[in-house]
Coordinates of N, CA and C in Angstrom, one line a residue:
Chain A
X167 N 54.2 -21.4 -56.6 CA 54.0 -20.7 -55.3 C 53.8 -19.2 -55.6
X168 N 52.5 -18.9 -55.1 CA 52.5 -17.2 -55.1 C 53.6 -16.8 -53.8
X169 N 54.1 -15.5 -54.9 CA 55.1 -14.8 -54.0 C 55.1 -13.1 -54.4
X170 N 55.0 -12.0 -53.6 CA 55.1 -10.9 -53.6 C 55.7 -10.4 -52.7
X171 N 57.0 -9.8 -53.4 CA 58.1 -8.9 -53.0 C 58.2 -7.5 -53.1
X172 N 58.0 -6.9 -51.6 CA 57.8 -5.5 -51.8 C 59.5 -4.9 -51.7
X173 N 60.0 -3.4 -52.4 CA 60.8 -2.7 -51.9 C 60.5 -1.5 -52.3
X174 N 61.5 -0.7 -51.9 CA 61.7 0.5 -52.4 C 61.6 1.5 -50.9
X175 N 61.1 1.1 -50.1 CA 60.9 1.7 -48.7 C 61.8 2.5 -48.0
X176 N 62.2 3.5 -46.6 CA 63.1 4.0 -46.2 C 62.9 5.4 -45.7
X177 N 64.1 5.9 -45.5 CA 63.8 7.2 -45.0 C 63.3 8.1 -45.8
X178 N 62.3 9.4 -45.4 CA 62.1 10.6 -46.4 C 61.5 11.3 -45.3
X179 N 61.8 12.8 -45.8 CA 62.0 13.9 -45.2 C 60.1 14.3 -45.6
X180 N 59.4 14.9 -44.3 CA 58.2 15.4 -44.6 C 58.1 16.1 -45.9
X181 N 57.2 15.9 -47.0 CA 56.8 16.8 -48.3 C 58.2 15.9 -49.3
X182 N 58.8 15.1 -49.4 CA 59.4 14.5 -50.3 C 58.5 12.9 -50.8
X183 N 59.2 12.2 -51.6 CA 58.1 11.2 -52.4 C 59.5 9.9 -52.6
X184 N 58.7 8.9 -52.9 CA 59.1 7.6 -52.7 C 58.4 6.8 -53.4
X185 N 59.0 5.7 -54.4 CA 58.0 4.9 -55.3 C 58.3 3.4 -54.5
X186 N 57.4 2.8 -54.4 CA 57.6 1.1 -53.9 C 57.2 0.3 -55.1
X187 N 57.4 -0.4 -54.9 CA 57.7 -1.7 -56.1 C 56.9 -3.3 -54.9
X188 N 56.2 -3.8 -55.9 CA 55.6 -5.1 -55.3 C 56.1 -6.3 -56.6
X189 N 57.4 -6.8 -56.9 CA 57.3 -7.7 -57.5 C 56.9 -9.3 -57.5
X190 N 55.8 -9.8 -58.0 CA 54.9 -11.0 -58.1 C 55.3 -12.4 -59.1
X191 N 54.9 -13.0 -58.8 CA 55.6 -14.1 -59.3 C 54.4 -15.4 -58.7
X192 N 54.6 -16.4 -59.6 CA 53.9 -17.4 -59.3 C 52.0 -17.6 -59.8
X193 N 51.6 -16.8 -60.0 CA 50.5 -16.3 -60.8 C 50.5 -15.4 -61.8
X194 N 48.9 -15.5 -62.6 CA 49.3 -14.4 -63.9 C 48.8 -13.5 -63.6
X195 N 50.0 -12.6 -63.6 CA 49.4 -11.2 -62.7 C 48.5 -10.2 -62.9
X196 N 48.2 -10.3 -64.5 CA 47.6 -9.4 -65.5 C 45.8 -9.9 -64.9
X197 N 45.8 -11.0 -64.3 CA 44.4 -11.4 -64.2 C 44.4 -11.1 -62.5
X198 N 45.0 -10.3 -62.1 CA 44.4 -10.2 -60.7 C 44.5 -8.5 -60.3
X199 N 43.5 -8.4 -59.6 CA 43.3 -6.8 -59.1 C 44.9 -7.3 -57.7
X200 N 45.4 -5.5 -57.3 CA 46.2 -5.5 -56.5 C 45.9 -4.3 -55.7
X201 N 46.2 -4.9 -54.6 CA 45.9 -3.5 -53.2 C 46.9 -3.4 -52.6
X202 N 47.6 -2.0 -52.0 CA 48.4 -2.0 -51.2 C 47.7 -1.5 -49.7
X203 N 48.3 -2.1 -48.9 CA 47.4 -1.6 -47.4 C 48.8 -1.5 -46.8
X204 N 48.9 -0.6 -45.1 CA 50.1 0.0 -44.7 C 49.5 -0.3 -43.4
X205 N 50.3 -0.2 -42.0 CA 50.4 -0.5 -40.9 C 51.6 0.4 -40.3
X206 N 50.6 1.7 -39.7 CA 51.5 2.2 -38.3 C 52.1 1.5 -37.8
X207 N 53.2 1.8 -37.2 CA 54.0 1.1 -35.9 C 53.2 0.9 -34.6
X208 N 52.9 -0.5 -34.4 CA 52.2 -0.2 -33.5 C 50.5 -0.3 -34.0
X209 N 50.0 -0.4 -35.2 CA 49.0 0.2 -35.1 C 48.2 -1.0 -36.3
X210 N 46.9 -1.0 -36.3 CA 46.3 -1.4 -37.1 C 46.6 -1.7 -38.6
X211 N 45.6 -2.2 -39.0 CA 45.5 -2.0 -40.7 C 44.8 -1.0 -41.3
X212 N 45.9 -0.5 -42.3 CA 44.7 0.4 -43.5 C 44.8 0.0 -44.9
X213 N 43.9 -0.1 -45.3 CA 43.6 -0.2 -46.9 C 44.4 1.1 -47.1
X214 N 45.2 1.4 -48.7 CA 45.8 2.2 -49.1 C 45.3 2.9 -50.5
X215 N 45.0 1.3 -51.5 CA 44.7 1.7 -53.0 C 44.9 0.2 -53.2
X216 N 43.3 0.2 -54.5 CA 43.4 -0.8 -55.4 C 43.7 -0.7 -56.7
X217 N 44.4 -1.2 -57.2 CA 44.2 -1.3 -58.6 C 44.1 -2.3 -59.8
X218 N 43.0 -2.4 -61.1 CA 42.2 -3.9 -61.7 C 43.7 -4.4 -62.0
X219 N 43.5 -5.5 -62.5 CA 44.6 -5.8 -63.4 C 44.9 -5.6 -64.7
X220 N 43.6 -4.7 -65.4 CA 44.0 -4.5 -66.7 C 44.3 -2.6 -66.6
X221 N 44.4 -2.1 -64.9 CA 44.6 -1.3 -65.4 C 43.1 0.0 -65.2
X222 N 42.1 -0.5 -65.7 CA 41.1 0.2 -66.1 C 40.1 0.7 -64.8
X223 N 40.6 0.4 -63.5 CA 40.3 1.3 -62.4 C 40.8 1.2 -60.9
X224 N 41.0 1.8 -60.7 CA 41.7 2.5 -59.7 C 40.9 3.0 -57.9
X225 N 41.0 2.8 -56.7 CA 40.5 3.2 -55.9 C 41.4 3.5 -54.9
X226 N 41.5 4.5 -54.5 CA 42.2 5.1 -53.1 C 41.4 5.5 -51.4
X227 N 42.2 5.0 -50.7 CA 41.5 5.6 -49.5 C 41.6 6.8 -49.6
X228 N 40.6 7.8 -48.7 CA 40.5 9.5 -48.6 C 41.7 10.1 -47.8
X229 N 43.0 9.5 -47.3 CA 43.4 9.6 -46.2 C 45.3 9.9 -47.6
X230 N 44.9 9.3 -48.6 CA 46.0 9.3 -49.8 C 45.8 10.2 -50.9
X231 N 44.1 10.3 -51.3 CA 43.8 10.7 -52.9 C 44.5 11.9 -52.7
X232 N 45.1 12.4 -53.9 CA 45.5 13.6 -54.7 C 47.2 13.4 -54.3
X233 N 47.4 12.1 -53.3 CA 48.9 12.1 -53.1 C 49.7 11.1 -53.6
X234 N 49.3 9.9 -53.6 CA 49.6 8.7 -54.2 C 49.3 8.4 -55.2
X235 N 49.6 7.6 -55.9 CA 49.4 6.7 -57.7 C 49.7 5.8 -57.4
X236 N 48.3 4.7 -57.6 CA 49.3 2.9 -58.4 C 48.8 2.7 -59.6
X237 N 50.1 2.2 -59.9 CA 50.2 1.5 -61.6 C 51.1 0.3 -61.2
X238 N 50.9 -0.3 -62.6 CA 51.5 -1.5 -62.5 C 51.7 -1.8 -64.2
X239 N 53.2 -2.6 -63.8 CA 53.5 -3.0 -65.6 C 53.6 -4.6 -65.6
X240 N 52.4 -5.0 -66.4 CA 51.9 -6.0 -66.8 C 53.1 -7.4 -67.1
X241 N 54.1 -6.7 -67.9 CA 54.9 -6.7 -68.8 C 56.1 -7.7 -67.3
X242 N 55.9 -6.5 -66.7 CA 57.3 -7.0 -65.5 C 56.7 -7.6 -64.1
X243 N 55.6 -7.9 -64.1 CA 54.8 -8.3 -63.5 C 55.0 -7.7 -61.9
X244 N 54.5 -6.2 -61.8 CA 55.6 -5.7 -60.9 C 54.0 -4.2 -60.5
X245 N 54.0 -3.9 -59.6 CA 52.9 -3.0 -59.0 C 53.8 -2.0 -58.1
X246 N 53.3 -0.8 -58.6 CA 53.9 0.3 -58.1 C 52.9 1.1 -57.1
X247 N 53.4 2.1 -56.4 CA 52.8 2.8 -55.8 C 53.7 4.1 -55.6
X248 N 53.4 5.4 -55.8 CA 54.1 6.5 -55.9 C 53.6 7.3 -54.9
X249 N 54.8 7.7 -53.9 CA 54.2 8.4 -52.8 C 54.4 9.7 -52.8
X250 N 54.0 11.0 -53.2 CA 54.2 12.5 -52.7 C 53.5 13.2 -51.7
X251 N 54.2 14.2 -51.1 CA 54.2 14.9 -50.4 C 53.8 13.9 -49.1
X252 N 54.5 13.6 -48.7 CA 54.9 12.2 -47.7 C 54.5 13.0 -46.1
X253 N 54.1 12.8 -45.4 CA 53.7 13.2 -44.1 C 54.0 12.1 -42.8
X254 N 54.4 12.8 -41.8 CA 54.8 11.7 -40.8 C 53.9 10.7 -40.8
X255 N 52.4 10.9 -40.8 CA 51.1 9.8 -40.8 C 51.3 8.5 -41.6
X256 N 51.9 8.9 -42.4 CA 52.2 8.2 -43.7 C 52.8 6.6 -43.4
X257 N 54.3 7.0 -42.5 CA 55.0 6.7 -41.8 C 54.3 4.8 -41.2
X258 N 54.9 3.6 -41.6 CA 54.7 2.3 -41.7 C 55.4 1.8 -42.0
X259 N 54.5 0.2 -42.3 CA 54.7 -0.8 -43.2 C 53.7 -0.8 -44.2
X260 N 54.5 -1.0 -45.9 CA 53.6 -1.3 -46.3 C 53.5 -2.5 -47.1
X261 N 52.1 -3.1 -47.4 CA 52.1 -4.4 -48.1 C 51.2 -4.3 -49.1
X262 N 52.2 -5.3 -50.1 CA 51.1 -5.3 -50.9 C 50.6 -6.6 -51.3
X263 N 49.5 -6.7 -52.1 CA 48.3 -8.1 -51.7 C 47.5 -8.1 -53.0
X264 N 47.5 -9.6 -53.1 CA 46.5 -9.9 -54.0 C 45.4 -10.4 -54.4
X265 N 44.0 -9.6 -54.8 CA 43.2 -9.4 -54.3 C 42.7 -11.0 -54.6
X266 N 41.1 -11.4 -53.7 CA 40.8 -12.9 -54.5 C 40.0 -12.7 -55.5
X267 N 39.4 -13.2 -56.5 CA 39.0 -13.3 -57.8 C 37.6 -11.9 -57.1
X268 N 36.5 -12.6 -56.4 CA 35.9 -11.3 -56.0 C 36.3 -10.1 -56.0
X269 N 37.6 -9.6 -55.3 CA 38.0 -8.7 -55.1 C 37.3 -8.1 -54.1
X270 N 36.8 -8.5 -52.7 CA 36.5 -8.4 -51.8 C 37.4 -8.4 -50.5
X271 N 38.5 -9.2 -50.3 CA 39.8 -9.0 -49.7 C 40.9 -9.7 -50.5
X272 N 41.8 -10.2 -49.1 CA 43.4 -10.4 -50.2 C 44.1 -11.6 -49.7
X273 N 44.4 -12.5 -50.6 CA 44.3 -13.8 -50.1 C 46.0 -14.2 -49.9
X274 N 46.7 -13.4 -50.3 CA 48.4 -13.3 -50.6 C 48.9 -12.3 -50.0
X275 N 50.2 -12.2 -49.6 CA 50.4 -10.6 -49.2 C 52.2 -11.1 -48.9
X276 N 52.9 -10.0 -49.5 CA 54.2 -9.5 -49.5 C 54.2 -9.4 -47.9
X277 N 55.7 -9.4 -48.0 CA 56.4 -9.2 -46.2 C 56.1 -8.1 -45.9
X278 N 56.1 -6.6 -47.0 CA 56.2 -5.7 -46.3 C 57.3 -4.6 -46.6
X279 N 57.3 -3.5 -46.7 CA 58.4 -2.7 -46.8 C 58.3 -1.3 -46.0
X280 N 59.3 -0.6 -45.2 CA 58.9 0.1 -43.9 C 59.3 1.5 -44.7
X281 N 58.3 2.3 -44.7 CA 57.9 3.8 -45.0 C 58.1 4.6 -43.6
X282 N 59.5 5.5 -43.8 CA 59.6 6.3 -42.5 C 59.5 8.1 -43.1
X283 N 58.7 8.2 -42.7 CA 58.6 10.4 -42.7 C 59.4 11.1 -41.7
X284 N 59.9 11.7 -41.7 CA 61.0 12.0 -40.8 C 61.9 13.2 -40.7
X285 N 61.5 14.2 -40.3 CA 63.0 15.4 -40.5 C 64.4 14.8 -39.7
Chain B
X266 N 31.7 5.8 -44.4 CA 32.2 4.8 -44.2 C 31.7 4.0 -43.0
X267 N 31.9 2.6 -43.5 CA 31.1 1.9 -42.2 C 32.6 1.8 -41.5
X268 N 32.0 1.5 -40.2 CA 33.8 1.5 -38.9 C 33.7 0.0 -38.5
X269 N 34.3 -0.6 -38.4 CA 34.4 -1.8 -37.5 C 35.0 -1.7 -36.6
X270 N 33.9 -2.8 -35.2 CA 34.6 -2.6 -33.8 C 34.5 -3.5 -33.1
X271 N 35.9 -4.3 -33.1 CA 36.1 -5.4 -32.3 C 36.4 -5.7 -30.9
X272 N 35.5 -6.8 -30.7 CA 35.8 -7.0 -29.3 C 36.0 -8.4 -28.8
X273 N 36.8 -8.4 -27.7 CA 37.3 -7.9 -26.8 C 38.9 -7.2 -27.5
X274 N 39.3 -6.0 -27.0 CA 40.8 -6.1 -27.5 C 41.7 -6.5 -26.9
X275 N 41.2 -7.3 -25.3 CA 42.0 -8.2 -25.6 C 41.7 -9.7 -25.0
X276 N 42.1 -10.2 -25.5 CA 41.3 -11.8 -25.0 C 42.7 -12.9 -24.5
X277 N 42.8 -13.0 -23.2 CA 43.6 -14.0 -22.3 C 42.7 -15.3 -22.3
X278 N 43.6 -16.4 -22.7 CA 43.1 -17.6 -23.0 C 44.1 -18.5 -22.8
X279 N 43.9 -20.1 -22.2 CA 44.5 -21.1 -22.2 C 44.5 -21.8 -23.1
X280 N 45.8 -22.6 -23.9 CA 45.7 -23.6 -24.9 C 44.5 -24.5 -24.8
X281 N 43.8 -25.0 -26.1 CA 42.6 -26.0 -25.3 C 41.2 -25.2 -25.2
X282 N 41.3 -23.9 -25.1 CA 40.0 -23.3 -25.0 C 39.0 -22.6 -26.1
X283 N 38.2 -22.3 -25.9 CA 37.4 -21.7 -26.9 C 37.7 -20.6 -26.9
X284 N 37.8 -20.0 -28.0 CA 38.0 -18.2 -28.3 C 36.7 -18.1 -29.3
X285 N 36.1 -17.0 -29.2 CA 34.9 -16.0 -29.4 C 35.1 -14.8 -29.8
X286 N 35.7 -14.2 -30.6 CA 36.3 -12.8 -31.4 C 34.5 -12.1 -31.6
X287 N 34.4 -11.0 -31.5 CA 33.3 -10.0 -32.3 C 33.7 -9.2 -33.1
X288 N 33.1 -9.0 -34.1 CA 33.0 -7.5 -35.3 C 32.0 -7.0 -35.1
X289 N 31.6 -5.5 -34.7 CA 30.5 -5.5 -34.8 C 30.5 -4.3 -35.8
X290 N 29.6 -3.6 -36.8 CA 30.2 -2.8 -38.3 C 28.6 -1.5 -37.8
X291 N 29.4 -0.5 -38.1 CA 28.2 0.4 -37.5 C 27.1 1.0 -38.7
X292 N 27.0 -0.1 -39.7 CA 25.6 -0.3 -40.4 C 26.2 -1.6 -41.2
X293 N 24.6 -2.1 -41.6 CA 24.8 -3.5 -42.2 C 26.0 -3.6 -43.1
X294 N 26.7 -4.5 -43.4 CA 27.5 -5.1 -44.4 C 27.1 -6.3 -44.8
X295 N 27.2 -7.0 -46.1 CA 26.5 -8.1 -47.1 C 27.7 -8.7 -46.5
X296 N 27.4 -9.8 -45.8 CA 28.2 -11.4 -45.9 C 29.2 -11.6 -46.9
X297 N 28.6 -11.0 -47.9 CA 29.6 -11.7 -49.0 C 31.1 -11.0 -48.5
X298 N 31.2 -9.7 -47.8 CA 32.2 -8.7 -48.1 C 32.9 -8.9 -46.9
X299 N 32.7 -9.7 -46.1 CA 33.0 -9.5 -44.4 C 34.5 -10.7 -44.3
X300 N 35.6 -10.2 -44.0 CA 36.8 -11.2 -44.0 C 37.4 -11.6 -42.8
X301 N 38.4 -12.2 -41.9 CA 38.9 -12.5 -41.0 C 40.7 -12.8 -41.3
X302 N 41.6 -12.0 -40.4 CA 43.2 -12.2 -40.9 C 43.2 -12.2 -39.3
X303 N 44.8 -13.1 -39.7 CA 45.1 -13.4 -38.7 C 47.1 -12.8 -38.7
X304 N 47.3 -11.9 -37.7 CA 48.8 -11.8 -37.6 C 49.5 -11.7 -36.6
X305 N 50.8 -12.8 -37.0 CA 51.4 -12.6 -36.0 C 52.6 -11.6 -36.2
X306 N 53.3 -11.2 -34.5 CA 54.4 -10.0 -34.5 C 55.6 -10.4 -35.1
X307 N 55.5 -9.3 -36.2 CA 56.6 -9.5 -37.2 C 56.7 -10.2 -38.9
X308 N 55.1 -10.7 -38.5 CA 54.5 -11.3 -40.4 C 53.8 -9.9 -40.7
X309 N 53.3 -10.2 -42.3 CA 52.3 -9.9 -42.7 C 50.8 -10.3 -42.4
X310 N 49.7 -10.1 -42.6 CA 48.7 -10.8 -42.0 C 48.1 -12.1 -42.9
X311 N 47.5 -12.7 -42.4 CA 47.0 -14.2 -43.4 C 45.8 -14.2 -43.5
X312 N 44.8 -14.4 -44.3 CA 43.6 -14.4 -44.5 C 42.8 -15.9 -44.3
X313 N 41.8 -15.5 -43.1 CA 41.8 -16.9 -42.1 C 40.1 -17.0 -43.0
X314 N 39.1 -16.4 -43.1 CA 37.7 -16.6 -43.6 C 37.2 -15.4 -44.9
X315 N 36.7 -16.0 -45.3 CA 35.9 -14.9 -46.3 C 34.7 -15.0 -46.7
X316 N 33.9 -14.0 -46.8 CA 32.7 -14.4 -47.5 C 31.8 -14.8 -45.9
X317 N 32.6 -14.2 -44.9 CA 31.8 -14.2 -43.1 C 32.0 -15.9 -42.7
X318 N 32.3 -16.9 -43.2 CA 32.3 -18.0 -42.9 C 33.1 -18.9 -43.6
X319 N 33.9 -18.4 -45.0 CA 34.8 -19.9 -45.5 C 36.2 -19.5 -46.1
X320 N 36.3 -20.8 -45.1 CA 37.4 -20.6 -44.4 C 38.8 -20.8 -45.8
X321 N 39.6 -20.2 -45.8 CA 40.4 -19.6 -46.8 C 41.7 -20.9 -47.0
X322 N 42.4 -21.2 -48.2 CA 43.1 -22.1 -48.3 C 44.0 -22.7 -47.2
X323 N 44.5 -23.6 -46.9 CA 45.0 -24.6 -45.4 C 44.8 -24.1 -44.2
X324 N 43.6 -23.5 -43.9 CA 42.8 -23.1 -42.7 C 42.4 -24.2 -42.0
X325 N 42.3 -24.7 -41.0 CA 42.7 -25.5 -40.3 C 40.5 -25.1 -39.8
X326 N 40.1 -26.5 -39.5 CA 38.8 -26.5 -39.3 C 38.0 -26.0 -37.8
X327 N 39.4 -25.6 -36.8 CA 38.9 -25.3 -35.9 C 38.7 -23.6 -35.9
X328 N 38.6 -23.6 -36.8 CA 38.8 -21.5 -37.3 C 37.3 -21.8 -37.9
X329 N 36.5 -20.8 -37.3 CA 34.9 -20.8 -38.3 C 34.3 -19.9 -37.8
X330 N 33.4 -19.0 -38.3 CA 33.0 -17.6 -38.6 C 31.4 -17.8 -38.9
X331 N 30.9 -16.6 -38.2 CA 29.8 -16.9 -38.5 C 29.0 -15.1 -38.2
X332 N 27.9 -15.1 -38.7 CA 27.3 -13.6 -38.3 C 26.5 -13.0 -39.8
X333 N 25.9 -11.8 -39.8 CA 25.4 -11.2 -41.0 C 24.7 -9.7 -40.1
X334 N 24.8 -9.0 -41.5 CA 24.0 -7.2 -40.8 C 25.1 -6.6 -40.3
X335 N 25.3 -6.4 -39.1 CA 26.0 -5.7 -38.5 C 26.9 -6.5 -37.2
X336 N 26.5 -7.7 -37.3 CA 27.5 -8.7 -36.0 C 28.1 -9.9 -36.7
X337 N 29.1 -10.3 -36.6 CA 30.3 -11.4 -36.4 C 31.2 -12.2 -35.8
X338 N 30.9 -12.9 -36.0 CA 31.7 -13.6 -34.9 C 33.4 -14.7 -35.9
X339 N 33.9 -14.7 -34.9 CA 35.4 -15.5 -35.8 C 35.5 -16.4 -34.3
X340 N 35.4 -17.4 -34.2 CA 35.4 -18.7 -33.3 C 36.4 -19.6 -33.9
X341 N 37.4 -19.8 -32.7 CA 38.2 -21.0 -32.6 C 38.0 -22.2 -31.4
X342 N 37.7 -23.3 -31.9 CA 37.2 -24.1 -31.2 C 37.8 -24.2 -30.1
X343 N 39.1 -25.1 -30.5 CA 40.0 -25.4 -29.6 C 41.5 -24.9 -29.8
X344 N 42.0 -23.9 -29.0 CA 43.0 -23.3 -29.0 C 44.7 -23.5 -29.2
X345 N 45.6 -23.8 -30.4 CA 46.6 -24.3 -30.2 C 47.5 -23.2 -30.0
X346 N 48.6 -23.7 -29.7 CA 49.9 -22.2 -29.3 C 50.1 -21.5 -30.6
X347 N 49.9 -22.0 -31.7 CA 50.0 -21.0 -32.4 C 48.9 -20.3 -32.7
X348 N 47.9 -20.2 -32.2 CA 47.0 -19.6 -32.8 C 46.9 -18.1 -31.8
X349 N 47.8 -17.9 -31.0 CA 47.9 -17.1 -30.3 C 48.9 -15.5 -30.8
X350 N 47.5 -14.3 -31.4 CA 48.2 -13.5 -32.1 C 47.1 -12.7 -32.5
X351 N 47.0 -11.4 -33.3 CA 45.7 -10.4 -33.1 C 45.1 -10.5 -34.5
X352 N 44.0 -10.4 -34.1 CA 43.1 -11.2 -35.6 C 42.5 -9.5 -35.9
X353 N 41.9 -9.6 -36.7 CA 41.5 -8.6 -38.1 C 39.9 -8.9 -38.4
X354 N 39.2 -7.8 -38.7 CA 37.8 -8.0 -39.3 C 38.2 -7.1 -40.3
X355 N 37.6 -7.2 -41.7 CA 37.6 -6.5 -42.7 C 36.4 -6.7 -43.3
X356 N 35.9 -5.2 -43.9 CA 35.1 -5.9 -44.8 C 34.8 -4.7 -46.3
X357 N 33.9 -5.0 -46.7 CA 34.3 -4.0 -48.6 C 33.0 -3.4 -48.6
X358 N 33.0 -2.4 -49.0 CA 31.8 -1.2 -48.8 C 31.7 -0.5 -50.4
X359 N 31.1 -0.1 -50.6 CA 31.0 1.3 -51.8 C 31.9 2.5 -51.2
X360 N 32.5 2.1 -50.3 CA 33.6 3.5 -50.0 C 35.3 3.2 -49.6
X361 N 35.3 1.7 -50.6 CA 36.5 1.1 -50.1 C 36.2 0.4 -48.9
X362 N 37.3 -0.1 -48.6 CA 37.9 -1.7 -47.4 C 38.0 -1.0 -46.2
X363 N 37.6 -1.0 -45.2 CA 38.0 -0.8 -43.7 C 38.1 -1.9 -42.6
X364 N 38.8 -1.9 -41.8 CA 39.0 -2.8 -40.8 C 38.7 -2.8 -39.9
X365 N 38.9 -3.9 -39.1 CA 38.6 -3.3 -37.3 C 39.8 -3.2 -36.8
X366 N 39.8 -3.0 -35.3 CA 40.7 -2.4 -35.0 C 42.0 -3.7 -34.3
X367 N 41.3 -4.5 -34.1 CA 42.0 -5.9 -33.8 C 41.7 -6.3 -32.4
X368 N 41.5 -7.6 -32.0 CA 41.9 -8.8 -30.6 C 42.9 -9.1 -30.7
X369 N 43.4 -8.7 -29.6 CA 45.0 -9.6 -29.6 C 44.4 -10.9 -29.0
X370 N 44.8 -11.6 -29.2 CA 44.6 -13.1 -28.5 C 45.5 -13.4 -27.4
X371 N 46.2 -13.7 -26.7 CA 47.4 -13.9 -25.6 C 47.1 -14.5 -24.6
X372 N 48.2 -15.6 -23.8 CA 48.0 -16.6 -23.8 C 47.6 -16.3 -22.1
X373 N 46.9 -17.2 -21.6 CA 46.9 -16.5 -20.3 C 48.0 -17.0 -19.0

């Protein structure tokens, strides 16, 4: 049974950083691309960042580049996302999801973990 | 970026009825890239169609999708209580994934 466990989520103060963690299980994780996508309160979906499974590329929405990073260790079968300079906008749920062999959408998806920006 | 814009946002329906969801994408999108999620308050979302029409693992056959270019449709035949909750259009571009904005579905 595919399963992805997101944590690492919580309070942070505007311009501080936060790493989340997506740990996977149930598939080989090394063969699947992974995307995190996030949800205002209240609010829609947004794509966040993809990244392949070996690694070898990377795509961010315009709304993140120059502030986030995902990586992922193969090894621990585990997908990261590093958040800096954190802005109330920011401020959700986020999930993470695994993409389908196309990598056109995401056929699996974590519960979720809540990203608050906040003085 | 292409925008997706769904309609109705919001759609009152009785168990038993036909539901009719639109996407409509403000330039063409390839079928291949066009998705449909389905979520309810308090899940993550579930991925109900892919590829604008097929329909995604224990998707139940009254869920079916249809459309190409710039229109969509996500049709449920006949309406059970659970199927009542805000659906999703997605689809994949050369500038990344965007979504629509969602139908709530709710019961009337």
């Amino acid at each position: 049974e595919v399963q992805l466990l997101e944590s690492g989520g919580g309070l942070v103060q505007p311009g501080g950083s936060l790493r989340l963690s997506c740990a996977a299980s149930g598939f080989t994780f090394s063969n699947y691309a992974m995307t995190w996508v996030r949800q205002a309160p209240g609010k829609g979906l947004e794509w966040v960042s993809t990244l392949s499974g070996s690694s070898d590329y990377t795509y961010y929405a315009d709304s993140v580049k120059g502030r986030f990073t995902v990586s992922r260790d193969n090894s621990k079968n585990t997908l990261y996302l590093q958040m800096n300079s954190l802005r109330a906008e920011d401020t959700g749920i986020y999930y993470c999801a695994r993409d389908t062999s196309a990598g056109d959408c995401w056929d699996y998806w974590g519960q979720g973990t809540l990203v608050t920006v906040s003085s | 970026e292409i925008v997706l814009t769904q309609s109705p946002g919001t759609l009152s329906l009785s168990p038993g009825e036909r539901a009719t969801l639109s996407c409509r994408a403000s330039q063409s999108v390839s079928s291949a890239y066009l998705a449909w999620y389905q979520q309810k308050p308090g899940q993550a979302p579930r991925l109900l169609l892919f590829a604008a029409s097929s329909r995604a693992t224990d998707i139940p056959d009254r869920f079916s999708g249809s459309g190409s270019g710039t229109d969509f449709t996500l049709t449920i035949s006949r309406l059970e209580p659970e199927d009542f909750a805000v659906y999703y259009c997605q689809q994949y571009g050369s500038h990344g994934h965007t979504f629509g904005q969602g139908t709530k579905l709710e019961i009337k």
